[in-house]
């Protein structure tokens, strides 16, 4: 399962809309939507993407580590220590 699929599945399971999650995390809805579509170009770079993924996972009460590992694999980076 991709990063976007994991986060979207967790958001839907939590009963939240993208707008709800944007309000909770202060991450723009357009960025959340892009991340859920595995488009990280709106994130502002790898470091920002990691932070946004971590914030989304925290708001969704899900473990960020496996999602971050999958993110690094998806974009072709060697997994780092979290």
mmCIF file with all atom_site columns, C-alpha atoms in Angstrom:
data_model
loop_
_atom_site.group_PDB
_atom_site.id
_atom_site.type_symbol
_atom_site.label_atom_id
_atom_site.label_alt_id
_atom_site.label_comp_id
_atom_site.label_asym_id
_atom_site.label_entity_id
_atom_site.label_seq_id
_atom_site.pdbx_PDB_ins_code
_atom_site.Cartn_x
_atom_site.Cartn_y
_atom_site.Cartn_z
_atom_site.occupancy
_atom_site.B_iso_or_equiv
_atom_site.pdbx_formal_charge
_atom_site.auth_seq_id
_atom_site.auth_comp_id
_atom_site.auth_asym_id
_atom_site.auth_atom_id
_atom_site.pdbx_PDB_model_num
ATOM 1  C CA . UNK A 1 1  ? 0.000   0.000  0.000  1.00 0.00 ? 1  UNK A CA 1
ATOM 2  C CA . UNK A 1 2  ? 1.366   3.419  -0.941 1.00 0.00 ? 2  UNK A CA 1
ATOM 3  C CA . UNK A 1 3  ? 1.880   6.377  1.378  1.00 0.00 ? 3  UNK A CA 1
ATOM 4  C CA . UNK A 1 4  ? -1.140  8.179  -0.026 1.00 0.00 ? 4  UNK A CA 1
ATOM 5  C CA . UNK A 1 5  ? -3.343  5.102  0.215  1.00 0.00 ? 5  UNK A CA 1
ATOM 6  C CA . UNK A 1 6  ? -2.327  4.516  3.846  1.00 0.00 ? 6  UNK A CA 1
ATOM 7  C CA . UNK A 1 7  ? -3.022  8.089  4.874  1.00 0.00 ? 7  UNK A CA 1
ATOM 8  C CA . UNK A 1 8  ? -6.293  8.295  2.965  1.00 0.00 ? 8  UNK A CA 1
ATOM 9  C CA . UNK A 1 9  ? -7.455  4.991  4.442  1.00 0.00 ? 9  UNK A CA 1
ATOM 10 C CA . UNK A 1 10 ? -6.614  6.211  7.964  1.00 0.00 ? 10 UNK A CA 1
ATOM 11 C CA . UNK A 1 11 ? -8.403  9.522  7.339  1.00 0.00 ? 11 UNK A CA 1
ATOM 12 C CA . UNK A 1 12 ? -11.547 7.824  6.057  1.00 0.00 ? 12 UNK A CA 1
ATOM 13 C CA . UNK A 1 13 ? -11.472 5.331  8.961  1.00 0.00 ? 13 UNK A CA 1
ATOM 14 C CA . UNK A 1 14 ? -11.261 8.291  11.363 1.00 0.00 ? 14 UNK A CA 1
ATOM 15 C CA . UNK A 1 15 ? -14.338 9.806  9.723  1.00 0.00 ? 15 UNK A CA 1
ATOM 16 C CA . UNK A 1 16 ? -12.496 12.960 8.678  1.00 0.00 ? 16 UNK A CA 1
ATOM 17 C CA . UNK A 1 17 ? -12.664 14.980 5.491  1.00 0.00 ? 17 UNK A CA 1
ATOM 18 C CA . UNK A 1 18 ? -9.597  16.535 3.908  1.00 0.00 ? 18 UNK A CA 1
ATOM 19 C CA . UNK A 1 19 ? -10.859 19.898 5.206  1.00 0.00 ? 19 UNK A CA 1
ATOM 20 C CA . UNK A 1 20 ? -11.132 18.493 8.755  1.00 0.00 ? 20 UNK A CA 1
ATOM 21 C CA . UNK A 1 21 ? -7.575  17.195 8.590  1.00 0.00 ? 21 UNK A CA 1
ATOM 22 C CA . UNK A 1 22 ? -6.338  20.495 7.164  1.00 0.00 ? 22 UNK A CA 1
ATOM 23 C CA . UNK A 1 23 ? -7.939  22.349 10.087 1.00 0.00 ? 23 UNK A CA 1
ATOM 24 C CA . UNK A 1 24 ? -6.337  19.994 12.614 1.00 0.00 ? 24 UNK A CA 1
ATOM 25 C CA . UNK A 1 25 ? -2.847  19.983 11.107 1.00 0.00 ? 25 UNK A CA 1
ATOM 26 C CA . UNK A 1 26 ? -2.675  23.450 9.509  1.00 0.00 ? 26 UNK A CA 1
ATOM 27 C CA . UNK A 1 27 ? -1.508  21.713 6.304  1.00 0.00 ? 27 UNK A CA 1
ATOM 28 C CA . UNK A 1 28 ? -3.284  23.090 3.234  1.00 0.00 ? 28 UNK A CA 1
ATOM 29 C CA . UNK A 1 29 ? -6.020  20.837 1.857  1.00 0.00 ? 29 UNK A CA 1
ATOM 30 C CA . UNK A 1 30 ? -4.393  20.919 -1.588 1.00 0.00 ? 30 UNK A CA 1
ATOM 31 C CA . UNK A 1 31 ? -1.203  19.468 -0.117 1.00 0.00 ? 31 UNK A CA 1
ATOM 32 C CA . UNK A 1 32 ? -3.112  16.758 1.764  1.00 0.00 ? 32 UNK A CA 1
ATOM 33 C CA . UNK A 1 33 ? -4.988  15.835 -1.410 1.00 0.00 ? 33 UNK A CA 1
ATOM 34 C CA . UNK A 1 34 ? -1.722  15.704 -3.365 1.00 0.00 ? 34 UNK A CA 1
ATOM 35 C CA . UNK A 1 35 ? -0.065  13.505 -0.716 1.00 0.00 ? 35 UNK A CA 1
ATOM 36 C CA . UNK A 1 36 ? -3.060  11.155 -0.774 1.00 0.00 ? 36 UNK A CA 1
ATOM 37 C CA . UNK A 1 37 ? -2.467  10.870 -4.536 1.00 0.00 ? 37 UNK A CA 1
ATOM 38 C CA . UNK A 1 38 ? 1.250   10.166 -3.934 1.00 0.00 ? 38 UNK A CA 1
ATOM 39 C CA . UNK A 1 39 ? 2.186   13.512 -5.473 1.00 0.00 ? 39 UNK A CA 1
ATOM 40 C CA . UNK A 1 40 ? 4.816   15.019 -3.186 1.00 0.00 ? 40 UNK A CA 1
ATOM 41 C CA . UNK A 1 41 ? 5.711   17.902 -5.515 1.00 0.00 ? 41 UNK A CA 1
ATOM 42 C CA . UNK A 1 42 ? 3.504   20.305 -3.512 1.00 0.00 ? 42 UNK A CA 1
ATOM 43 C CA . UNK A 1 43 ? 5.303   19.548 -0.239 1.00 0.00 ? 43 UNK A CA 1
ATOM 44 C CA . UNK A 1 44 ? 8.279   21.854 -0.751 1.00 0.00 ? 44 UNK A CA 1
ATOM 45 C CA . UNK A 1 45 ? 10.985  19.191 -0.669 1.00 0.00 ? 45 UNK A CA 1
ATOM 46 C CA . UNK A 1 46 ? 11.766  15.897 1.015  1.00 0.00 ? 46 UNK A CA 1
ATOM 47 C CA . UNK A 1 47 ? 12.279  17.370 4.490  1.00 0.00 ? 47 UNK A CA 1
ATOM 48 C CA . UNK A 1 48 ? 8.932   19.166 4.384  1.00 0.00 ? 48 UNK A CA 1
ATOM 49 C CA . UNK A 1 49 ? 7.212   16.075 2.991  1.00 0.00 ? 49 UNK A CA 1
ATOM 50 C CA . UNK A 1 50 ? 8.535   13.980 5.887  1.00 0.00 ? 50 UNK A CA 1
ATOM 51 C CA . UNK A 1 51 ? 7.266   16.554 8.380  1.00 0.00 ? 51 UNK A CA 1
ATOM 52 C CA . UNK A 1 52 ? 3.870   16.755 6.737  1.00 0.00 ? 52 UNK A CA 1
ATOM 53 C CA . UNK A 1 53 ? 3.541   12.962 6.628  1.00 0.00 ? 53 UNK A CA 1
ATOM 54 C CA . UNK A 1 54 ? 4.541   12.791 10.302 1.00 0.00 ? 54 UNK A CA 1
ATOM 55 C CA . UNK A 1 55 ? 1.964   15.485 11.206 1.00 0.00 ? 55 UNK A CA 1
ATOM 56 C CA . UNK A 1 56 ? -0.793  13.765 9.247  1.00 0.00 ? 56 UNK A CA 1
ATOM 57 C CA . UNK A 1 57 ? -0.025  10.397 10.830 1.00 0.00 ? 57 UNK A CA 1
ATOM 58 C CA . UNK A 1 58 ? -0.048  11.948 14.316 1.00 0.00 ? 58 UNK A CA 1
ATOM 59 C CA . UNK A 1 59 ? -3.405  13.636 13.694 1.00 0.00 ? 59 UNK A CA 1
ATOM 60 C CA . UNK A 1 60 ? -4.764  10.321 12.415 1.00 0.00 ? 60 UNK A CA 1
ATOM 61 C CA . UNK A 1 61 ? -3.338  8.462  15.435 1.00 0.00 ? 61 UNK A CA 1
ATOM 62 C CA . UNK A 1 62 ? -1.329  6.089  13.281 1.00 0.00 ? 62 UNK A CA 1
ATOM 63 C CA . UNK A 1 63 ? 2.348   5.128  13.446 1.00 0.00 ? 63 UNK A CA 1
ATOM 64 C CA . UNK A 1 64 ? 4.340   7.393  11.135 1.00 0.00 ? 64 UNK A CA 1
ATOM 65 C CA . UNK A 1 65 ? 7.442   5.179  10.915 1.00 0.00 ? 65 UNK A CA 1
ATOM 66 C CA . UNK A 1 66 ? 6.179   2.577  8.406  1.00 0.00 ? 66 UNK A CA 1
ATOM 67 C CA . UNK A 1 67 ? 4.616   5.348  6.329  1.00 0.00 ? 67 UNK A CA 1
ATOM 68 C CA . UNK A 1 68 ? 7.888   7.300  6.291  1.00 0.00 ? 68 UNK A CA 1
ATOM 69 C CA . UNK A 1 69 ? 9.817   4.164  5.312  1.00 0.00 ? 69 UNK A CA 1
ATOM 70 C CA . UNK A 1 70 ? 7.377   3.607  2.436  1.00 0.00 ? 70 UNK A CA 1
ATOM 71 C CA . UNK A 1 71 ? 7.742   7.277  1.431  1.00 0.00 ? 71 UNK A CA 1
ATOM 72 C CA . UNK A 1 72 ? 11.514  6.941  1.209  1.00 0.00 ? 72 UNK A CA 1
ATOM 73 C CA . UNK A 1 73 ? 11.188  3.757  -0.846 1.00 0.00 ? 73 UNK A CA 1
ATOM 74 C CA . UNK A 1 74 ? 8.626   5.404  -3.149 1.00 0.00 ? 74 UNK A CA 1
ATOM 75 C CA . UNK A 1 75 ? 10.889  8.349  -3.909 1.00 0.00 ? 75 UNK A CA 1
ATOM 76 C CA . UNK A 1 76 ? 14.024  6.213  -4.216 1.00 0.00 ? 76 UNK A CA 1
ATOM 77 C CA . UNK A 1 77 ? 15.866  7.101  -1.009 1.00 0.00 ? 77 UNK A CA 1
ATOM 78 C CA . UNK A 1 78 ? 17.468  4.536  1.266  1.00 0.00 ? 78 UNK A CA 1
ATOM 79 C CA . UNK A 1 79 ? 15.327  4.236  4.415  1.00 0.00 ? 79 UNK A CA 1
ATOM 80 C CA . UNK A 1 80 ? 16.704  6.337  7.272  1.00 0.00 ? 80 UNK A CA 1
ATOM 81 C CA . UNK A 1 81 ? 16.495  5.899  11.015 1.00 0.00 ? 81 UNK A CA 1
ATOM 82 C CA . UNK A 1 82 ? 13.288  7.361  12.449 1.00 0.00 ? 82 UNK A CA 1
#
